[in-house]
Amino acid sequence: MSNPSILILPGDGIGPEVMTEVRKVITWFGEARGIQFDVSEDLVGGAAYDKHGVPLADATMAKAQEVDAVLLGAVGGPAYDNLDFSVKPERGLLRLRKEMDLYANLRPAQCFDALADFSSLKRDIVAGLDIMILRELTSGVYFGEPRGIFEEGNERVGINTQRYTESEIERAARSAFELAMRRNKKVCSMEKANVMESGILWREVTTRVGQDYPEVELSHMYADNGAMQLVRAPKQFDVILTDNLFGDILSDCAAMLTGSLGMLPSASLGAPMANGRPKAMYEPVHGSAPDIAGQGKANPIACILSFAMALRYSFDMGDEADRLEGAIEKVLADGARTADLLGEEGVDPISTSEMGDAVVAALQAGL
Ligand code: NAD
């Protein structure tokens, strides 16, 4: 079988800086573990606009459709703020998500023990936390028609439509159950079936899909209660399945349980390709951080953890993903901190590249 293929799109701002550190990790896996990836690299966002006049060239889009996984840094920056909407850096990202039909957005909320004091919640509520939010990404109220601002009598009315087909719910639900099978076999589905018909259908379809996964314990929760439970007792969850709108809010809330933006990875998955692997794009949650770009201050861990998700979800290399996450845990436990993770007295920050080197050293030490 050919090597797994990865298209790296570093993007703008700190994107290329953190991606350089991911490359070190990929090289280590090749040299030390004999796991070779076919890696290619291209432009996205402002960097693509500078070269091609568009935030994602057609040829890059075509490449993204062919590879096993896309790894993206971040896009955007002040130089591009005044561009026409159609060529803004973010449009490149949206085009990738849309044309690859990435309907399942995975956002883990994982609390490394060494960073538990960074959370705004008490240590014992978040220490050891490891939950996954699966947000449906391509439908729901952000896309439903009719939408717009209309005249009605002597005033205007703003309209958005929450709309889900059974098949859209089903494929998201199936992804959640598949995920749960690789984890602790629990899915909690969140909607508002008490006040929304789309919620009633959501509950019906997830229950039906759940029958195909008898080993997985399925529960349902109203999304407002879900928000409360996330800050009250987040460790009760394993996989949370929810729609686009609730997922937008709940995943941000869950993410912040664990501290810094520089630590948060994400994955967006679509339908399986001919080789059985899902269409996939992995990216840190953070943006291009123009305020620290070019200064060697960025924390590369979110991007490295995104690669760990690729190992797990695209390449079925769960053990190697564990190895990488374990190395990061060790580096943090040993006290290595980029500037965004400072808080303790008397700790000097290390640079982006020093953090990448520390992760590679911990991988090597763990062999
Ligand atoms: P941001 O995530 O870039 O930065 C927010 C704050 O967090 C900044 O103070 C930044 O320095 C800090 N930060 C972010 N990532 C960090 C890291 N890895 N290490 C250390 N500190 C980190 O969000 P913003 O400032 O609102 O947006 C900046 C630009 O990024 C804008 O152009 C925005 O449109 C774009 N953006 C892109 C994405 C994406 O590519 N997915 C996401 C969000 C924002």
Tab-separated table of C-alpha atoms and ligand atoms in Angstrom:
chain	number	residue	atom	x	y	z
A	1	MET	CA	0.000	0.000	0.000
A	2	SER	CA	1.226	3.518	-0.707
A	3	ASN	CA	2.248	5.835	2.108
A	4	PRO	CA	-0.497	7.935	3.686
A	5	SER	CA	-0.580	11.346	2.026
A	6	ILE	CA	-0.800	14.693	3.776
A	7	LEU	CA	-1.250	18.144	2.261
A	8	ILE	CA	0.158	20.825	4.548
A	9	LEU	CA	-1.336	24.299	4.214
A	10	PRO	CA	0.541	26.497	6.719
A	11	GLY	CA	-1.385	29.682	5.866
A	12	ASP	CA	-0.639	33.023	7.507
A	13	GLY	CA	0.738	34.581	10.683
A	14	ILE	CA	1.826	31.929	13.174
A	15	GLY	CA	0.499	29.162	10.868
A	16	PRO	CA	3.877	28.540	9.183
A	17	GLU	CA	5.683	28.774	12.539
A	18	VAL	CA	3.619	26.105	14.269
A	19	MET	CA	3.599	23.939	11.143
A	20	THR	CA	7.408	23.875	11.122
A	21	GLU	CA	7.186	22.114	14.490
A	22	VAL	CA	4.638	19.608	13.184
A	23	ARG	CA	7.054	18.827	10.369
A	24	LYS	CA	9.706	17.928	12.963
A	25	VAL	CA	7.258	15.468	14.511
A	26	ILE	CA	6.369	13.967	11.104
A	27	THR	CA	10.079	13.563	10.344
A	28	TRP	CA	10.596	11.855	13.698
A	29	PHE	CA	7.839	9.328	12.951
A	30	GLY	CA	9.556	8.534	9.641
A	31	GLU	CA	13.037	8.176	11.081
A	32	ALA	CA	12.329	6.570	14.438
A	33	ARG	CA	9.152	4.597	13.763
A	34	GLY	CA	9.498	3.861	10.059
A	35	ILE	CA	6.145	5.505	9.354
A	36	GLN	CA	6.530	7.428	6.122
A	37	PHE	CA	4.059	10.024	4.950
A	38	ASP	CA	3.941	11.564	1.484
A	39	VAL	CA	3.894	15.206	2.466
A	40	SER	CA	3.190	18.044	0.049
A	41	GLU	CA	2.752	21.710	0.868
A	42	ASP	CA	0.779	24.555	-0.674
A	43	LEU	CA	-0.668	27.991	0.004
A	44	VAL	CA	-3.944	29.031	1.599
A	45	GLY	CA	-5.422	32.284	2.902
A	46	GLY	CA	-3.507	35.540	2.570
A	47	ALA	CA	-0.401	33.696	1.377
A	48	ALA	CA	-2.397	32.227	-1.526
A	49	TYR	CA	-3.987	35.607	-2.254
A	50	ASP	CA	-0.539	37.234	-2.485
A	51	LYS	CA	0.569	34.700	-5.080
A	52	HIS	CA	-2.625	33.848	-6.982
A	53	GLY	CA	-5.102	36.639	-6.193
A	54	VAL	CA	-7.435	34.090	-4.561
A	55	PRO	CA	-7.334	32.567	-1.052
A	56	LEU	CA	-7.294	29.022	-2.451
A	57	ALA	CA	-6.145	28.153	-5.972
A	58	ASP	CA	-8.157	25.548	-7.902
A	59	ALA	CA	-5.080	23.338	-8.152
A	60	THR	CA	-4.716	23.392	-4.345
A	61	MET	CA	-8.381	22.510	-3.951
A	62	ALA	CA	-7.916	19.574	-6.317
A	63	LYS	CA	-4.899	18.368	-4.320
A	64	ALA	CA	-6.883	18.604	-1.074
A	65	GLN	CA	-9.520	16.313	-2.585
A	66	GLU	CA	-6.918	13.701	-3.421
A	67	VAL	CA	-4.859	13.395	-0.246
A	68	ASP	CA	-5.698	11.325	2.826
A	69	ALA	CA	-5.568	14.343	5.125
A	70	VAL	CA	-5.164	18.103	4.965
A	71	LEU	CA	-3.267	19.761	7.800
A	72	LEU	CA	-3.963	23.489	8.017
A	73	GLY	CA	-2.213	26.135	10.132
A	74	ALA	CA	-4.246	29.343	10.281
A	75	VAL	CA	-5.400	32.056	7.917
A	76	GLY	CA	-5.947	35.800	8.063
A	77	GLY	CA	-4.229	38.924	9.253
A	78	PRO	CA	-4.512	42.706	9.236
A	79	ALA	CA	-2.998	43.001	5.738
A	80	TYR	CA	-6.080	41.259	4.349
A	81	ASP	CA	-8.803	42.821	6.484
A	82	ASN	CA	-9.957	45.245	3.795
A	83	LEU	CA	-10.080	42.796	0.897
A	84	ASP	CA	-13.349	42.130	-0.848
A	85	PHE	CA	-15.390	39.502	1.008
A	86	SER	CA	-15.048	37.048	-1.904
A	87	VAL	CA	-11.247	36.850	-1.593
A	88	LYS	CA	-10.790	37.177	2.170
A	89	PRO	CA	-8.426	34.529	3.612
A	90	GLU	CA	-11.275	32.818	5.487
A	91	ARG	CA	-12.987	32.073	2.161
A	92	GLY	CA	-10.159	29.651	1.414
A	93	LEU	CA	-10.926	27.742	4.580
A	94	LEU	CA	-14.660	27.746	3.911
A	95	ARG	CA	-14.119	26.500	0.363
A	96	LEU	CA	-12.102	23.547	1.663
A	97	ARG	CA	-14.782	22.649	4.204
A	98	LYS	CA	-17.597	23.012	1.696
A	99	GLU	CA	-16.099	21.241	-1.315
A	100	MET	CA	-14.724	18.393	0.798
A	101	ASP	CA	-18.170	18.217	2.459
A	102	LEU	CA	-16.682	18.007	5.950
A	103	TYR	CA	-19.844	17.531	7.953
A	104	ALA	CA	-18.455	16.301	11.262
A	105	ASN	CA	-16.404	18.756	13.276
A	106	LEU	CA	-14.522	17.137	16.156
A	107	ARG	CA	-13.373	19.329	19.007
A	108	PRO	CA	-11.753	17.514	21.919
A	109	ALA	CA	-11.638	19.105	25.342
A	110	GLN	CA	-8.756	17.434	27.047
A	111	CYS	CA	-7.126	18.699	30.200
A	112	PHE	CA	-3.472	17.905	30.665
A	113	ASP	CA	-2.815	17.467	34.346
A	114	ALA	CA	0.047	19.970	34.368
A	115	LEU	CA	-2.291	22.678	33.074
A	116	ALA	CA	-5.346	21.988	35.227
A	117	ASP	CA	-4.787	25.215	37.164
A	118	PHE	CA	-5.221	27.209	33.944
A	119	SER	CA	-8.896	26.402	33.825
A	120	SER	CA	-11.395	28.852	35.220
A	121	LEU	CA	-12.950	25.844	36.977
A	122	LYS	CA	-11.573	24.060	40.014
A	123	ARG	CA	-8.746	21.575	39.405
A	124	ASP	CA	-10.705	18.505	40.521
A	125	ILE	CA	-13.530	19.277	38.089
A	126	VAL	CA	-11.232	19.420	35.042
A	127	ALA	CA	-8.096	17.381	35.862
A	128	GLY	CA	-8.022	14.351	33.562
A	129	LEU	CA	-10.930	15.629	31.490
A	130	ASP	CA	-11.121	13.989	28.054
A	131	ILE	CA	-14.327	14.625	26.132
A	132	MET	CA	-15.098	15.044	22.450
A	133	ILE	CA	-17.717	17.304	20.932
A	134	LEU	CA	-18.998	16.343	17.506
A	135	ARG	CA	-20.677	19.315	15.872
A	136	GLU	CA	-22.605	18.914	12.616
A	137	LEU	CA	-20.891	21.438	10.366
A	138	THR	CA	-22.577	21.755	6.997
A	139	SER	CA	-26.277	22.225	7.678
A	140	GLY	CA	-28.691	23.657	10.246
A	141	VAL	CA	-29.531	27.256	10.929
A	142	TYR	CA	-26.321	28.687	9.415
A	143	PHE	CA	-27.333	27.350	5.993
A	144	GLY	CA	-31.133	26.849	6.039
A	145	GLU	CA	-33.444	28.764	3.683
A	146	PRO	CA	-35.294	31.079	3.802
A	147	ARG	CA	-32.836	33.488	5.322
A	148	GLY	CA	-32.431	37.220	5.124
A	149	ILE	CA	-33.730	40.538	6.372
A	150	PHE	CA	-37.161	41.298	4.924
A	151	GLU	CA	-39.724	44.097	5.095
A	152	GLU	CA	-42.856	43.102	6.972
A	153	GLY	CA	-45.488	45.796	7.388
A	154	ASN	CA	-43.710	48.863	8.682
A	155	GLU	CA	-40.663	47.116	10.098
A	156	ARG	CA	-37.964	44.649	9.094
A	157	VAL	CA	-37.685	41.051	10.138
A	158	GLY	CA	-34.510	38.938	10.300
A	159	ILE	CA	-34.997	35.292	9.387
A	160	ASN	CA	-32.851	32.196	9.652
A	161	THR	CA	-34.132	28.687	9.290
A	162	GLN	CA	-33.100	25.638	11.271
A	163	ARG	CA	-33.397	22.783	8.794
A	164	TYR	CA	-32.097	19.233	9.043
A	165	THR	CA	-32.825	16.287	6.790
A	166	GLU	CA	-32.854	12.798	8.237
A	167	SER	CA	-29.772	11.845	6.225
A	168	GLU	CA	-27.833	14.866	7.520
A	169	ILE	CA	-28.631	13.886	11.082
A	170	GLU	CA	-27.923	10.252	10.407
A	171	ARG	CA	-24.423	10.726	9.011
A	172	ALA	CA	-23.407	13.002	11.885
A	173	ALA	CA	-24.868	10.555	14.402
A	174	ARG	CA	-23.067	7.643	12.775
A	175	SER	CA	-19.756	9.516	13.074
A	176	ALA	CA	-20.451	10.109	16.763
A	177	PHE	CA	-21.181	6.437	17.446
A	178	GLU	CA	-18.101	5.345	15.500
A	179	LEU	CA	-16.037	7.756	17.594
A	180	ALA	CA	-17.544	6.482	20.804
A	181	MET	CA	-16.646	2.917	19.804
A	182	ARG	CA	-12.969	3.987	19.829
A	183	ARG	CA	-13.397	5.773	23.156
A	184	ASN	CA	-15.516	5.111	26.241
A	185	LYS	CA	-18.651	4.029	24.372
A	186	LYS	CA	-20.933	6.832	25.500
A	187	VAL	CA	-22.801	9.342	23.304
A	188	CYS	CA	-24.829	12.209	24.723
A	189	SER	CA	-26.923	13.876	22.021
A	190	MET	CA	-27.912	17.490	22.682
A	191	GLU	CA	-30.801	19.387	21.054
A	192	LYS	CA	-33.941	21.261	22.062
A	193	ALA	CA	-36.590	18.634	21.356
A	194	ASN	CA	-38.790	20.364	23.940
A	195	VAL	CA	-39.253	23.449	21.725
A	196	MET	CA	-37.966	22.633	18.218
A	197	GLU	CA	-39.315	20.161	15.662
A	198	SER	CA	-35.831	19.770	14.210
A	199	GLY	CA	-34.829	18.677	17.720
A	200	ILE	CA	-37.592	16.051	17.793
A	201	LEU	CA	-36.359	14.647	14.480
A	202	TRP	CA	-32.759	14.821	15.715
A	203	ARG	CA	-33.664	12.758	18.770
A	204	GLU	CA	-35.636	10.233	16.715
A	205	VAL	CA	-32.872	9.693	14.163
A	206	THR	CA	-30.039	9.470	16.687
A	207	THR	CA	-32.050	6.899	18.659
A	208	ARG	CA	-32.574	4.865	15.491
A	209	VAL	CA	-28.880	5.035	14.529
A	210	GLY	CA	-27.991	4.086	18.101
A	211	GLN	CA	-29.703	0.737	17.623
A	212	ASP	CA	-26.863	-0.192	15.247
A	213	TYR	CA	-24.399	0.362	18.104
A	214	PRO	CA	-25.717	-1.696	21.010
A	215	GLU	CA	-22.419	-1.384	22.892
A	216	VAL	CA	-22.702	2.395	23.027
A	217	GLU	CA	-24.745	3.980	25.778
A	218	LEU	CA	-26.864	6.760	24.239
A	219	SER	CA	-28.403	9.542	26.289
A	220	HIS	CA	-30.251	12.721	25.270
A	221	MET	CA	-30.034	16.106	26.903
A	222	TYR	CA	-31.549	19.500	26.159
A	223	ALA	CA	-28.727	21.726	24.950
A	224	ASP	CA	-29.271	24.365	27.648
A	225	ASN	CA	-28.927	21.713	30.351
A	226	GLY	CA	-25.884	20.442	28.427
A	227	ALA	CA	-24.251	23.858	28.791
A	228	MET	CA	-24.867	23.767	32.538
A	229	GLN	CA	-23.572	20.223	32.883
A	230	LEU	CA	-20.430	21.092	30.930
A	231	VAL	CA	-19.356	23.577	33.568
A	232	ARG	CA	-20.810	21.653	36.531
A	233	ALA	CA	-19.477	18.154	35.903
A	234	PRO	CA	-17.824	17.844	32.464
A	235	LYS	CA	-16.254	14.462	33.194
A	236	GLN	CA	-19.679	12.776	32.953
A	237	PHE	CA	-19.401	12.993	29.141
A	238	ASP	CA	-17.497	10.995	26.548
A	239	VAL	CA	-18.795	12.014	23.090
A	240	ILE	CA	-21.278	14.873	22.788
A	241	LEU	CA	-23.215	14.932	19.524
A	242	THR	CA	-24.929	18.158	18.569
A	243	ASP	CA	-26.016	20.368	15.678
A	244	ASN	CA	-24.224	23.266	14.028
A	245	LEU	CA	-25.565	26.113	16.170
A	246	PHE	CA	-25.503	24.431	19.584
A	247	GLY	CA	-22.169	22.843	18.686
A	248	ASP	CA	-20.653	26.225	17.885
A	249	ILE	CA	-21.443	27.435	21.382
A	250	LEU	CA	-20.956	24.242	23.379
A	251	SER	CA	-17.585	23.445	21.782
A	252	ASP	CA	-16.202	26.894	22.622
A	253	CYS	CA	-17.482	26.527	26.156
A	254	ALA	CA	-15.938	23.054	26.520
A	255	ALA	CA	-12.666	24.183	24.980
A	256	MET	CA	-12.166	26.866	27.545
A	257	LEU	CA	-12.543	24.343	30.347
A	258	THR	CA	-9.008	23.374	29.507
A	259	GLY	CA	-7.183	26.697	29.392
A	260	SER	CA	-5.204	28.115	26.478
A	261	LEU	CA	-6.177	28.565	22.850
A	262	GLY	CA	-2.673	27.400	22.006
A	263	MET	CA	-3.579	23.880	23.151
A	264	LEU	CA	-6.741	23.180	21.174
A	265	PRO	CA	-6.810	20.910	18.100
A	266	SER	CA	-9.722	20.093	15.818
A	267	ALA	CA	-10.681	17.759	13.002
A	268	SER	CA	-13.324	18.063	10.317
A	269	LEU	CA	-14.338	14.797	8.706
A	270	GLY	CA	-16.478	13.904	5.712
A	271	ALA	CA	-17.617	10.773	3.946
A	272	PRO	CA	-15.266	7.809	3.481
A	273	MET	CA	-13.149	7.875	0.309
A	274	ALA	CA	-12.486	4.854	-1.919
A	275	ASN	CA	-9.661	3.727	0.402
A	276	GLY	CA	-12.008	3.761	3.409
A	277	ARG	CA	-10.426	6.824	5.011
A	278	PRO	CA	-12.716	9.762	5.628
A	279	LYS	CA	-12.177	13.072	3.842
A	280	ALA	CA	-10.393	15.002	6.540
A	281	MET	CA	-8.918	18.328	7.508
A	282	TYR	CA	-7.060	18.898	10.775
A	283	GLU	CA	-6.335	22.349	12.178
A	284	PRO	CA	-5.719	24.114	15.464
A	285	VAL	CA	-8.700	26.076	16.798
A	286	HIS	CA	-6.675	29.292	17.075
A	287	GLY	CA	-6.230	31.887	14.338
A	288	SER	CA	-3.117	33.435	12.840
A	289	ALA	CA	-2.331	35.479	15.984
A	290	PRO	CA	-0.843	38.514	14.201
A	291	ASP	CA	0.023	40.060	17.584
A	292	ILE	CA	2.757	37.451	18.155
A	293	ALA	CA	3.525	36.302	14.598
A	294	GLY	CA	7.196	36.176	13.683
A	295	GLN	CA	8.361	36.401	17.282
A	296	GLY	CA	8.830	32.715	18.089
A	297	LYS	CA	6.213	32.970	20.847
A	298	ALA	CA	3.437	30.798	19.402
A	299	ASN	CA	2.539	27.570	21.129
A	300	PRO	CA	2.777	24.781	18.521
A	301	ILE	CA	0.955	22.184	20.664
A	302	ALA	CA	-2.541	22.806	19.206
A	303	CYS	CA	-1.166	22.114	15.735
A	304	ILE	CA	0.853	19.092	16.895
A	305	LEU	CA	-2.241	17.707	18.640
A	306	SER	CA	-4.139	18.207	15.364
A	307	PHE	CA	-1.587	15.924	13.740
A	308	ALA	CA	-2.175	13.422	16.578
A	309	MET	CA	-5.860	13.498	15.623
A	310	ALA	CA	-4.874	12.758	12.017
A	311	LEU	CA	-2.890	9.734	13.212
A	312	ARG	CA	-5.936	8.529	15.123
A	313	TYR	CA	-8.821	9.328	12.789
A	314	SER	CA	-7.329	9.236	9.281
A	315	PHE	CA	-4.551	6.693	9.606
A	316	ASP	CA	-5.909	4.365	12.271
A	317	MET	CA	-2.705	4.753	14.277
A	318	GLY	CA	-4.226	5.167	17.701
A	319	ASP	CA	-1.104	3.856	19.458
A	320	GLU	CA	1.073	6.418	17.702
A	321	ALA	CA	-1.431	9.163	18.565
A	322	ASP	CA	-1.253	8.045	22.216
A	323	ARG	CA	2.535	8.144	21.988
A	324	LEU	CA	2.479	11.725	20.683
A	325	GLU	CA	-0.079	12.924	23.229
A	326	GLY	CA	1.928	11.185	25.951
A	327	ALA	CA	5.077	13.039	24.850
A	328	ILE	CA	3.232	16.355	25.072
A	329	GLU	CA	1.913	15.456	28.504
A	330	LYS	CA	5.464	14.651	29.633
A	331	VAL	CA	6.891	17.906	28.263
A	332	LEU	CA	4.231	19.884	30.126
A	333	ALA	CA	4.702	17.859	33.297
A	334	ASP	CA	8.428	18.643	33.120
A	335	GLY	CA	7.525	22.338	33.197
A	336	ALA	CA	8.088	23.447	29.595
A	337	ARG	CA	5.865	26.444	28.877
A	338	THR	CA	5.433	28.744	25.900
A	339	ALA	CA	4.483	32.322	26.819
A	340	ASP	CA	0.721	31.675	26.607
A	341	LEU	CA	1.025	28.996	29.313
A	342	LEU	CA	2.837	31.110	31.857
A	343	GLY	CA	1.290	31.677	35.204
A	344	GLU	CA	3.589	30.083	37.695
A	345	GLU	CA	6.235	32.264	39.298
A	346	GLY	CA	9.835	31.865	38.208
A	347	VAL	CA	9.140	29.994	34.971
A	348	ASP	CA	10.778	31.353	31.826
A	349	PRO	CA	8.958	30.815	28.555
A	350	ILE	CA	10.478	28.721	25.816
A	351	SER	CA	10.129	29.501	22.108
A	352	THR	CA	7.969	27.824	19.483
A	353	SER	CA	10.890	25.827	18.144
A	354	GLU	CA	12.131	24.877	21.619
A	355	MET	CA	8.673	23.465	22.367
A	356	GLY	CA	8.731	21.462	19.118
A	357	ASP	CA	12.217	20.175	19.957
A	358	ALA	CA	11.076	19.234	23.473
A	359	VAL	CA	8.172	17.195	22.081
A	360	VAL	CA	10.491	15.362	19.678
A	361	ALA	CA	12.979	14.722	22.511
A	362	ALA	CA	10.170	13.307	24.671
A	363	LEU	CA	9.053	11.071	21.782
A	364	GLN	CA	12.606	9.814	21.442
A	365	ALA	CA	12.976	9.292	25.194
A	366	GLY	CA	9.760	7.301	25.234
A	367	LEU	CA	11.006	4.659	22.775
B	1	NAD	P1	-6.343	34.289	17.293
B	1	NAD	O1	-6.743	32.908	17.654
B	1	NAD	O2	-5.433	34.434	16.144
B	1	NAD	O3	-5.660	35.006	18.571
B	1	NAD	C1	-6.349	35.270	19.783
B	1	NAD	C2	-5.317	35.453	20.914
B	1	NAD	O4	-4.761	34.194	21.267
B	1	NAD	C3	-4.147	36.338	20.511
B	1	NAD	O5	-3.759	37.112	21.622
B	1	NAD	C4	-3.062	35.360	20.148
B	1	NAD	O6	-1.755	35.859	20.346
B	1	NAD	C5	-3.363	34.192	21.089
B	1	NAD	N1	-2.986	32.916	20.461
B	1	NAD	C6	-3.664	32.276	19.467
B	1	NAD	N2	-3.006	31.151	19.131
B	1	NAD	C7	-1.936	31.069	19.910
B	1	NAD	C8	-0.867	30.129	20.025
B	1	NAD	N3	-0.789	29.038	19.255
B	1	NAD	N4	0.093	30.359	20.931
B	1	NAD	C9	0.054	31.429	21.727
B	1	NAD	N5	-0.931	32.364	21.686
B	1	NAD	C10	-1.913	32.188	20.770
B	1	NAD	O7	-7.695	35.118	17.030
B	1	NAD	P2	-7.888	36.630	16.536
B	1	NAD	O8	-6.817	37.490	17.095
B	1	NAD	O9	-9.288	36.925	16.781
B	1	NAD	O10	-7.702	36.548	14.949
B	1	NAD	C11	-6.476	36.830	14.276
B	1	NAD	C12	-6.634	36.478	12.793
B	1	NAD	O11	-6.847	35.071	12.665
B	1	NAD	C13	-7.816	37.149	12.125
B	1	NAD	O12	-7.448	37.497	10.823
B	1	NAD	C14	-8.889	36.074	12.116
B	1	NAD	O13	-9.796	36.244	11.067
B	1	NAD	C15	-8.045	34.851	11.919
B	1	NAD	N6	-8.641	33.586	12.422
B	1	NAD	C16	-8.379	32.478	11.695
B	1	NAD	C17	-8.840	31.248	12.148
B	1	NAD	C18	-8.468	30.022	11.346
B	1	NAD	O14	-7.589	30.098	10.528
B	1	NAD	N7	-9.074	28.879	11.608
B	1	NAD	C19	-9.551	31.141	13.342
B	1	NAD	C20	-9.771	32.300	14.086
B	1	NAD	C21	-9.307	33.526	13.618
